[in-house]
Amino acid sequence: MSPTPHPATAATPPLHTSHLLRRTTINRAFAIIYASAILALLYYHLLTLRHSTTFISSATTVILLVADIVLAFMWTTTTSFRLFPTDRKVFPENLGKVIEKKDFPALDIFICTADPYKEPPMNVVNTALSLMAYDYPPEKISVYVSDDGGSELTLFAFFEAAKFAKIWLPFCRDNNITDRCPEAFFRSNGITFSDGAKIKSMYEKMRIKVESVVERGNINPEYITNEEEQIAFNKWSKGFSRHEHPAVIQVLLESRQDRDIEEHPMPNLIYVSREKNKASPHNFKAGALNTLLRVSAIMTNAPIVLTQDCDMYSNDPKTPQQMLCFYADESIRHNLGYIQFPQRFHGINKADIYSSEYKRLYVINPGGMDGLKGPCYVGSGCFFVRRVFFGGPGSPELPEARELWPDHVVKKPIKSQEILDLAHGVAGSNYENNSSWGSKMGFRYGSLSEDFFTGLHQHCRGWKSLFFHPRRPAFLGDLPITLFDALTQNRRWCIGLLEVVFSKYNPLTFGSRFMGPLMGLAYAHNAFWPIWSIPIYIYSFIPQLALLNRVSVFPKVTDYWFLLYVFLFLGANIQDCLDFMLAQGTFQQWWNDQRMWFIRGLSSYIFGFIEFSIKRLGIASKGFHVTNKVVDNEQSKRYDNGVFEFRVPSPMFVPLATVAIVNLIAFVFGILQILKGGNVNGLFGQMFLACFGLVNSWPIYKAMVWRTDNGRMHRSINVTSTLFGLTLCMLVKLVPNA
């Protein structure tokens, strides 16, 4: 379809265009055909149930019907992304005709970290430096670093970063550097530029100093070089801990005063650690973001807020100009809440064995939602209009303090005592008591997936969002390189999503009422992730165990109904593969993505549901789990070589190994029946599923049996899963065939 221009005014060239993807019509036609096939399948199940003569056959049919209903529901939610898939282009070269550079809006950037040992401070420093070095007026940039671990080690790293920034920013500007993350730059081409070797040497000295401090766990007194640093670190007194400490707000750079080595103004850089005490709820990351929202309002109150993960550095210094192509368009600004850029990752191995890129979540599905009311917020790489946090477009919900209103103009220096006192006040642990923060204002509380929950609320209040996927990734982040870390991260997301599902803000009911049915279904697709485990468990065990008793649960190959199963299986997988490959994926990556869907369904989805249920019953759970970003050299080598990591003896691995054993036994049994000349016409579907499970479980077999490296399956997991698998198979053989 032809692009639709969106002019800033009638007299100027467009700042951006959008168009539906060419496959939209095909998607819609296929949706009608596939939906008809699903209805036919449900009819087949009802016919089978009607003619069932035994309890076993009736129960099996009902179980498979439940699995297919869940699959049909999830396919329906997926289809909502395929009806209006949208692509956008921007023309930053036209910005000068709409807005002068001196009139660019100010930008507040939020970076959250929580643990210097799981999120190394040098990673956070690299992220901050890359964002400070944006090709944007530096006096209009303010970077706020939230340290929810209250660590002096992180503050020390940023004192060092502030010094290095005065050299790094002009170096990037003078040489027109594109990779403005120091670590990424020196890894690729650091010494080919003038002064490159000198700058790299300075960076290495800073890195070694920071990492030695983190390794020691304390700061060498000789590293504290001035009175300002001494006063700051004196706040870490004897009673100071990550769970009990006063608010710490340290202005490391102030644009009005600090200059780089070429006398250009520096961006503002502020360290924030909110007050913590065990008597007050802190609401995890959402609470930290709301603290930054208030502190930044007191100090700079920029109209645009960028939220960024601590390991997600800027990969393109011109990203703010791309964002401005939408923000500067007055025809859409009245209800534009945020512009979401996709999360992309560096260091992914060629096959992406853990499907860590989450291509559907971060690229494909947001593009589909962009044709509706816009993508959901995914936690990083998102430029918010500040007023989106305070009610709807026409119904503002403002805080009592006038200084926190989104239109408040800050006139005093951020280092003035009055500003600092106010900032410390709004960072207090009791500030939100009896207020609307987290419910009607700011980032939403009530879910570990605060990003998903916040975006849902904002869309329901009438805001729209946009998705822009630039050719050069705007941001690049770290990713889990072990299976345990990947599944633990996914399990945490599942818990947060279930908290939304079992609240009054369920996307299917609350969401559809305020956003429309398609947006409700799109949000429901993510929210109902954990129910994937229902059909995955059913189809991983029931057909295979029935095969051991020579009981058919699918139509015979010669039956016309068998063709329906073939169409449903191939149709869904071929369309999914095409979507994946059209999003610059490879067939091998798609195959591994399918394998990880299977693995998550057997592990993180079900374990997330169990942990959520325990939490709902009032039993204490572990709460928020920070994803480990520390890289082990041996693990890194195995990941680079495409080898799965099973070293941790996690209970999540038991179902994976059990399914692998059951599928192997069922497949071998089926082969033996064929060799004996048995009639397997009615068992072909089950043989195929057992073979499919066997192929998907190949890395598990290798880890259980013949790998000798440290990443092999733990012996306790091998023994437990083998006992479970053999016990299941023997029990099934005791069930009568009738």
mmCIF file of C-alpha atoms in Angstrom, residues 90-392:
data_model
loop_
_atom_site.group_PDB
_atom_site.id
_atom_site.type_symbol
_atom_site.label_atom_id
_atom_site.label_comp_id
_atom_site.label_asym_id
_atom_site.label_seq_id
_atom_site.Cartn_x
_atom_site.Cartn_y
_atom_site.Cartn_z
ATOM 1 C CA VAL A 90 11.178 9.221 9.266
ATOM 2 C CA PHE A 91 12.814 12.208 7.597
ATOM 3 C CA PRO A 92 15.004 13.909 10.217
ATOM 4 C CA GLU A 93 16.523 16.058 7.468
ATOM 5 C CA ASN A 94 13.210 17.967 7.429
ATOM 6 C CA LEU A 95 13.293 18.759 11.149
ATOM 7 C CA GLY A 96 15.069 22.078 10.600
ATOM 8 C CA LYS A 97 12.085 23.300 8.590
ATOM 9 C CA VAL A 98 9.734 22.644 11.500
ATOM 10 C CA ILE A 99 11.746 23.297 14.650
ATOM 11 C CA GLU A 100 15.068 25.023 15.303
ATOM 12 C CA LYS A 101 17.753 23.171 17.223
ATOM 13 C CA LYS A 102 17.634 25.691 20.057
ATOM 14 C CA ASP A 103 13.938 24.844 20.471
ATOM 15 C CA PHE A 104 14.459 21.087 20.755
ATOM 16 C CA PRO A 105 12.617 19.825 23.847
ATOM 17 C CA ALA A 106 14.702 18.854 26.866
ATOM 18 C CA LEU A 107 15.216 15.155 27.493
ATOM 19 C CA ASP A 108 15.307 13.354 30.852
ATOM 20 C CA ILE A 109 16.855 9.876 30.654
ATOM 21 C CA PHE A 110 16.168 7.252 33.336
ATOM 22 C CA ILE A 111 18.562 4.338 33.905
ATOM 23 C CA CYS A 112 17.782 1.789 36.626
ATOM 24 C CA THR A 113 20.215 -0.589 38.289
ATOM 25 C CA ALA A 114 19.850 -2.618 41.473
ATOM 26 C CA ASP A 115 22.879 -4.812 42.173
ATOM 27 C CA PRO A 116 26.540 -4.038 41.358
ATOM 28 C CA TYR A 117 27.401 -7.749 41.344
ATOM 29 C CA LYS A 118 24.670 -8.855 38.932
ATOM 30 C CA GLU A 119 24.684 -5.603 36.936
ATOM 31 C CA PRO A 120 28.345 -4.557 36.785
ATOM 32 C CA PRO A 121 28.732 -0.780 37.234
ATOM 33 C CA MET A 122 30.926 -0.535 34.120
ATOM 34 C CA ASN A 123 28.002 -1.812 32.044
ATOM 35 C CA VAL A 124 25.792 0.900 33.522
ATOM 36 C CA VAL A 125 28.517 3.500 32.946
ATOM 37 C CA ASN A 126 28.798 2.519 29.277
ATOM 38 C CA THR A 127 25.049 2.882 28.864
ATOM 39 C CA ALA A 128 25.058 6.322 30.484
ATOM 40 C CA LEU A 129 28.038 7.585 28.454
ATOM 41 C CA SER A 130 26.452 6.459 25.181
ATOM 42 C CA LEU A 131 23.259 8.362 26.029
ATOM 43 C CA MET A 132 25.074 11.466 27.245
ATOM 44 C CA ALA A 133 26.881 11.521 23.887
ATOM 45 C CA TYR A 134 23.669 11.852 21.856
ATOM 46 C CA ASP A 135 23.879 14.151 18.828
ATOM 47 C CA TYR A 136 21.612 16.576 20.678
ATOM 48 C CA PRO A 137 22.159 19.850 22.521
ATOM 49 C CA PRO A 138 24.004 18.614 25.656
ATOM 50 C CA GLU A 139 22.472 21.273 27.896
ATOM 51 C CA LYS A 140 19.062 19.727 27.116
ATOM 52 C CA ILE A 141 20.062 16.224 28.264
ATOM 53 C CA SER A 142 19.747 15.061 31.870
ATOM 54 C CA VAL A 143 20.716 11.494 32.795
ATOM 55 C CA TYR A 144 19.310 10.118 36.060
ATOM 56 C CA VAL A 145 20.795 6.877 37.392
ATOM 57 C CA SER A 146 18.620 5.050 39.915
ATOM 58 C CA ASP A 147 20.666 2.765 42.149
ATOM 59 C CA ASP A 148 18.096 0.665 43.978
ATOM 60 C CA GLY A 149 20.860 -1.313 45.616
ATOM 61 C CA GLY A 150 22.149 1.827 47.339
ATOM 62 C CA SER A 151 25.732 0.883 46.515
ATOM 63 C CA GLU A 152 28.690 3.197 47.004
ATOM 64 C CA LEU A 153 30.446 1.095 44.359
ATOM 65 C CA THR A 154 27.982 2.285 41.722
ATOM 66 C CA LEU A 155 28.341 5.897 42.846
ATOM 67 C CA PHE A 156 32.122 5.599 42.653
ATOM 68 C CA ALA A 157 31.845 4.280 39.086
ATOM 69 C CA PHE A 158 29.819 7.336 38.124
ATOM 70 C CA PHE A 159 32.203 9.782 39.744
ATOM 71 C CA GLU A 160 34.836 8.272 37.447
ATOM 72 C CA ALA A 161 32.450 8.302 34.475
ATOM 73 C CA ALA A 162 31.731 12.004 34.958
ATOM 74 C CA LYS A 163 35.464 12.758 34.633
ATOM 75 C CA PHE A 164 35.882 10.559 31.565
ATOM 76 C CA ALA A 165 32.767 12.029 29.923
ATOM 77 C CA LYS A 166 34.457 15.431 29.643
ATOM 78 C CA ILE A 167 36.940 13.834 27.251
ATOM 79 C CA TRP A 168 34.725 11.196 25.635
ATOM 80 C CA LEU A 169 31.896 13.501 24.481
ATOM 81 C CA PRO A 170 34.088 15.939 22.504
ATOM 82 C CA PHE A 171 36.034 12.994 21.037
ATOM 83 C CA CYS A 172 32.768 11.529 19.695
ATOM 84 C CA ARG A 173 31.573 14.904 18.449
ATOM 85 C CA ASP A 174 34.825 15.872 16.700
ATOM 86 C CA ASN A 175 35.223 12.519 14.968
ATOM 87 C CA ASN A 176 31.528 12.027 14.204
ATOM 88 C CA ILE A 177 31.610 8.685 15.999
ATOM 89 C CA THR A 178 28.550 6.465 15.549
ATOM 90 C CA ASP A 179 29.349 3.848 18.226
ATOM 91 C CA ARG A 180 29.288 6.124 21.265
ATOM 92 C CA CYS A 181 29.344 3.371 23.842
ATOM 93 C CA PRO A 182 33.056 3.263 24.797
ATOM 94 C CA GLU A 183 33.185 -0.512 25.239
ATOM 95 C CA ALA A 184 31.521 -1.138 21.865
ATOM 96 C CA PHE A 185 33.664 1.494 20.145
ATOM 97 C CA PHE A 186 37.013 0.203 21.374
ATOM 98 C CA ARG A 187 35.947 -3.370 20.679
ATOM 99 C CA SER A 188 35.455 -2.539 17.005
ATOM 100 C CA ASN A 189 37.625 0.348 15.790
ATOM 101 C CA GLY A 190 38.925 2.278 18.771
ATOM 102 C CA ILE A 191 42.432 3.222 17.681
ATOM 103 C CA THR A 192 41.817 4.180 14.045
ATOM 104 C CA PHE A 193 40.859 7.750 14.970
ATOM 105 C CA SER A 194 43.010 10.644 16.067
ATOM 106 C CA ASP A 195 43.781 10.297 19.783
ATOM 107 C CA GLY A 196 42.009 6.929 19.737
ATOM 108 C CA ALA A 197 44.856 5.115 21.493
ATOM 109 C CA LYS A 198 45.093 7.828 24.152
ATOM 110 C CA ILE A 199 41.341 7.793 24.827
ATOM 111 C CA LYS A 200 41.335 3.997 24.980
ATOM 112 C CA SER A 201 44.149 4.039 27.532
ATOM 113 C CA MET A 202 42.168 6.456 29.713
ATOM 114 C CA TYR A 203 39.071 4.289 29.418
ATOM 115 C CA GLU A 204 41.005 1.149 30.369
ATOM 116 C CA LYS A 205 42.426 2.874 33.452
ATOM 117 C CA MET A 206 38.916 3.858 34.507
ATOM 118 C CA ARG A 207 37.576 0.351 33.859
ATOM 119 C CA ILE A 208 40.349 -1.348 35.824
ATOM 120 C CA LYS A 209 39.906 1.046 38.734
ATOM 121 C CA VAL A 210 36.117 0.530 38.882
ATOM 122 C CA GLU A 211 36.302 -3.246 38.508
ATOM 123 C CA SER A 212 38.979 -3.509 41.210
ATOM 124 C CA VAL A 213 36.753 -1.540 43.583
ATOM 125 C CA VAL A 214 33.803 -3.836 42.841
ATOM 126 C CA GLU A 215 35.970 -6.924 43.312
ATOM 127 C CA ARG A 216 37.236 -5.653 46.681
ATOM 128 C CA GLY A 217 33.767 -4.550 47.769
ATOM 129 C CA ASN A 218 35.000 -1.204 49.107
ATOM 130 C CA ILE A 219 36.658 1.987 47.924
ATOM 131 C CA ASN A 220 40.352 2.523 48.461
ATOM 132 C CA PRO A 221 40.705 5.874 50.300
ATOM 133 C CA GLU A 222 43.380 6.982 47.841
ATOM 134 C CA TYR A 223 40.764 6.886 45.054
ATOM 135 C CA ILE A 224 38.779 9.651 46.765
ATOM 136 C CA THR A 225 40.394 12.765 45.332
ATOM 137 C CA ASN A 226 38.324 15.733 46.530
ATOM 138 C CA GLU A 227 36.051 16.974 49.288
ATOM 139 C CA GLU A 228 32.859 16.524 47.258
ATOM 140 C CA GLU A 229 33.549 12.805 46.848
ATOM 141 C CA GLN A 230 34.489 12.448 50.523
ATOM 142 C CA ILE A 231 31.229 14.054 51.651
ATOM 143 C CA ALA A 232 29.241 11.827 49.300
ATOM 144 C CA PHE A 233 30.830 8.570 50.474
ATOM 145 C CA ASN A 234 30.514 9.551 54.131
ATOM 146 C CA LYS A 235 26.773 8.900 53.741
ATOM 147 C CA TRP A 236 27.550 5.173 53.718
ATOM 148 C CA SER A 237 27.781 5.010 57.492
ATOM 149 C CA LYS A 238 27.691 1.907 59.695
ATOM 150 C CA GLY A 239 23.885 1.522 59.592
ATOM 151 C CA PHE A 240 23.640 1.981 55.836
ATOM 152 C CA SER A 241 22.404 -1.119 53.950
ATOM 153 C CA ARG A 242 20.616 -1.785 50.665
ATOM 154 C CA HIS A 243 17.354 -2.311 52.578
ATOM 155 C CA GLU A 244 17.760 0.469 55.167
ATOM 156 C CA HIS A 245 19.226 3.803 54.117
ATOM 157 C CA PRO A 246 18.326 7.466 53.596
ATOM 158 C CA ALA A 247 17.819 9.009 50.179
ATOM 159 C CA VAL A 248 21.067 9.814 48.382
ATOM 160 C CA ILE A 249 20.999 12.306 45.500
ATOM 161 C CA GLN A 250 24.353 13.312 44.081
ATOM 162 C CA VAL A 251 24.708 15.794 41.222
ATOM 163 C CA LEU A 252 27.777 14.580 39.352
ATOM 164 C CA LEU A 253 27.558 17.002 36.426
ATOM 165 C CA GLU A 254 25.555 20.207 36.086
ATOM 166 C CA SER A 255 25.056 21.656 32.637
ATOM 167 C CA ARG A 256 25.122 25.262 33.852
ATOM 168 C CA GLN A 257 28.553 24.887 35.433
ATOM 169 C CA ASP A 258 30.444 21.909 34.015
ATOM 170 C CA ARG A 259 32.257 22.069 30.684
ATOM 171 C CA ASP A 260 34.102 19.492 28.637
ATOM 172 C CA ILE A 261 37.723 19.948 27.530
ATOM 173 C CA GLU A 262 36.531 22.073 24.594
ATOM 174 C CA GLU A 263 34.388 24.325 26.832
ATOM 175 C CA HIS A 264 31.076 22.942 25.602
ATOM 176 C CA PRO A 265 28.378 22.435 28.247
ATOM 177 C CA MET A 266 28.030 18.947 29.694
ATOM 178 C CA PRO A 267 24.732 17.108 30.143
ATOM 179 C CA ASN A 268 23.345 16.861 33.657
ATOM 180 C CA LEU A 269 24.276 13.612 35.397
ATOM 181 C CA ILE A 270 22.499 12.758 38.650
ATOM 182 C CA TYR A 271 22.837 9.699 40.884
ATOM 183 C CA VAL A 272 19.683 8.789 42.820
ATOM 184 C CA SER A 273 19.198 6.147 45.479
ATOM 185 C CA ARG A 274 15.756 6.488 47.061
ATOM 186 C CA GLU A 275 15.207 6.078 50.774
ATOM 187 C CA LYS A 276 14.603 2.492 51.806
ATOM 188 C CA ASN A 277 13.275 0.939 54.981
ATOM 189 C CA LYS A 278 11.772 -2.461 55.633
ATOM 190 C CA ALA A 279 8.528 -0.995 56.970
ATOM 191 C CA SER A 280 7.597 0.652 53.658
ATOM 192 C CA PRO A 281 6.822 -1.123 50.384
ATOM 193 C CA HIS A 282 9.229 -0.140 47.632
ATOM 194 C CA ASN A 283 7.333 -1.603 44.616
ATOM 195 C CA PHE A 284 10.438 -2.837 42.843
ATOM 196 C CA LYS A 285 11.419 -1.184 39.544
ATOM 197 C CA ALA A 286 8.140 0.729 39.180
ATOM 198 C CA GLY A 287 8.813 2.395 42.533
ATOM 199 C CA ALA A 288 12.329 3.351 41.443
ATOM 200 C CA LEU A 289 11.013 4.830 38.182
ATOM 201 C CA ASN A 290 8.367 6.860 40.000
ATOM 202 C CA THR A 291 11.057 8.228 42.290
ATOM 203 C CA LEU A 292 13.048 9.289 39.219
ATOM 204 C CA LEU A 293 9.890 10.812 37.741
ATOM 205 C CA ARG A 294 9.476 13.012 40.825
ATOM 206 C CA VAL A 295 13.162 13.835 41.355
ATOM 207 C CA SER A 296 13.584 14.777 37.696
ATOM 208 C CA ALA A 297 10.442 16.929 37.869
ATOM 209 C CA ILE A 298 11.979 18.883 40.743
ATOM 210 C CA MET A 299 15.361 19.288 39.036
ATOM 211 C CA THR A 300 14.768 19.558 35.271
ATOM 212 C CA ASN A 301 11.196 18.484 34.381
ATOM 213 C CA ALA A 302 11.916 17.784 30.699
ATOM 214 C CA PRO A 303 8.793 17.192 28.569
ATOM 215 C CA ILE A 304 10.313 13.988 27.127
ATOM 216 C CA VAL A 305 11.380 11.030 29.286
ATOM 217 C CA LEU A 306 13.463 8.119 27.964
ATOM 218 C CA THR A 307 13.515 4.942 30.067
ATOM 219 C CA GLN A 308 16.490 2.685 29.511
ATOM 220 C CA ASP A 309 17.704 -0.634 30.916
ATOM 221 C CA CYS A 310 21.124 -0.373 32.514
ATOM 222 C CA ASP A 311 22.664 -2.756 29.964
ATOM 223 C CA MET A 312 20.958 -1.271 26.880
ATOM 224 C CA TYR A 313 23.345 1.263 25.365
ATOM 225 C CA SER A 314 22.708 3.733 22.554
ATOM 226 C CA ASN A 315 23.761 2.406 19.164
ATOM 227 C CA ASP A 316 22.791 5.502 17.151
ATOM 228 C CA PRO A 317 23.476 9.063 18.358
ATOM 229 C CA LYS A 318 20.719 10.422 16.088
ATOM 230 C CA THR A 319 17.891 8.489 17.773
ATOM 231 C CA PRO A 320 16.447 11.621 19.466
ATOM 232 C CA GLN A 321 16.044 13.268 16.042
ATOM 233 C CA GLN A 322 14.124 10.213 14.861
ATOM 234 C CA MET A 323 11.896 10.515 17.900
ATOM 235 C CA LEU A 324 11.370 14.238 17.211
ATOM 236 C CA CYS A 325 10.009 13.438 13.755
ATOM 237 C CA PHE A 326 6.919 12.171 15.574
ATOM 238 C CA TYR A 327 6.899 14.474 18.589
ATOM 239 C CA ALA A 328 7.211 17.634 16.452
ATOM 240 C CA ASP A 329 4.165 16.670 14.357
ATOM 241 C CA GLU A 330 1.358 18.720 15.881
ATOM 242 C CA SER A 331 -1.302 16.665 14.059
ATOM 243 C CA ILE A 332 -0.617 13.636 16.301
ATOM 244 C CA ARG A 333 0.896 15.254 19.399
ATOM 245 C CA HIS A 334 -2.379 15.815 21.289
ATOM 246 C CA ASN A 335 -2.791 12.139 22.259
ATOM 247 C CA LEU A 336 0.681 10.732 21.559
ATOM 248 C CA GLY A 337 1.857 9.085 24.779
ATOM 249 C CA TYR A 338 5.125 7.428 23.796
ATOM 250 C CA ILE A 339 7.342 6.253 20.946
ATOM 251 C CA GLN A 340 8.681 2.732 21.423
ATOM 252 C CA PHE A 341 11.907 1.585 19.756
ATOM 253 C CA PRO A 342 12.616 -2.169 19.601
ATOM 254 C CA GLN A 343 14.996 -3.820 22.005
ATOM 255 C CA ARG A 344 17.871 -5.351 20.055
ATOM 256 C CA PHE A 345 20.883 -7.231 21.361
ATOM 257 C CA HIS A 346 24.583 -7.658 20.661
ATOM 258 C CA GLY A 347 26.549 -10.855 21.083
ATOM 259 C CA ILE A 348 23.751 -13.162 19.916
ATOM 260 C CA ASN A 349 25.165 -16.406 18.575
ATOM 261 C CA LYS A 350 24.352 -17.219 14.968
ATOM 262 C CA ALA A 351 21.532 -19.627 15.793
ATOM 263 C CA ASP A 352 20.160 -17.641 18.788
ATOM 264 C CA ILE A 353 19.771 -20.925 20.678
ATOM 265 C CA TYR A 354 17.786 -19.410 23.587
ATOM 266 C CA SER A 355 15.646 -17.212 21.341
ATOM 267 C CA SER A 356 16.873 -14.295 23.452
ATOM 268 C CA GLU A 357 16.130 -11.791 20.704
ATOM 269 C CA TYR A 358 12.369 -12.231 21.318
ATOM 270 C CA LYS A 359 11.749 -11.144 17.749
ATOM 271 C CA ARG A 360 7.967 -11.399 18.105
ATOM 272 C CA LEU A 361 7.798 -9.485 21.368
ATOM 273 C CA TYR A 362 10.135 -6.667 20.338
ATOM 274 C CA VAL A 363 9.752 -6.409 16.533
ATOM 275 C CA ILE A 364 6.903 -8.338 14.899
ATOM 276 C CA ASN A 365 4.055 -7.838 17.367
ATOM 277 C CA PRO A 366 4.710 -4.121 18.046
ATOM 278 C CA GLY A 367 4.557 -3.515 14.293
ATOM 279 C CA GLY A 368 1.155 -5.196 14.274
ATOM 280 C CA MET A 369 -0.101 -3.126 17.216
ATOM 281 C CA ASP A 370 1.187 0.040 15.541
ATOM 282 C CA GLY A 371 -1.688 -0.206 13.063
ATOM 283 C CA LEU A 372 -4.149 -0.181 15.973
ATOM 284 C CA LYS A 373 -3.532 2.158 18.938
ATOM 285 C CA GLY A 374 0.176 1.486 19.172
ATOM 286 C CA PRO A 375 2.602 -0.964 20.801
ATOM 287 C CA CYS A 376 2.766 -1.821 24.462
ATOM 288 C CA TYR A 377 5.632 -0.448 26.540
ATOM 289 C CA VAL A 378 8.460 -2.996 26.804
ATOM 290 C CA GLY A 379 10.548 -1.382 29.544
ATOM 291 C CA SER A 380 13.430 0.137 27.596
ATOM 292 C CA GLY A 381 14.049 2.271 24.522
ATOM 293 C CA CYS A 382 10.823 4.196 25.063
ATOM 294 C CA PHE A 383 10.439 7.985 24.745
ATOM 295 C CA PHE A 384 7.496 9.145 26.866
ATOM 296 C CA VAL A 385 5.708 12.457 26.783
ATOM 297 C CA ARG A 386 5.875 13.359 30.492
ATOM 298 C CA ARG A 387 2.198 14.262 30.732
ATOM 299 C CA VAL A 388 1.256 10.653 29.840
ATOM 300 C CA PHE A 389 1.979 9.748 33.471
ATOM 301 C CA PHE A 390 -0.666 12.122 34.789
ATOM 302 C CA GLY A 391 -4.114 11.067 33.540
ATOM 303 C CA GLY A 392 -5.595 10.960 30.054
#
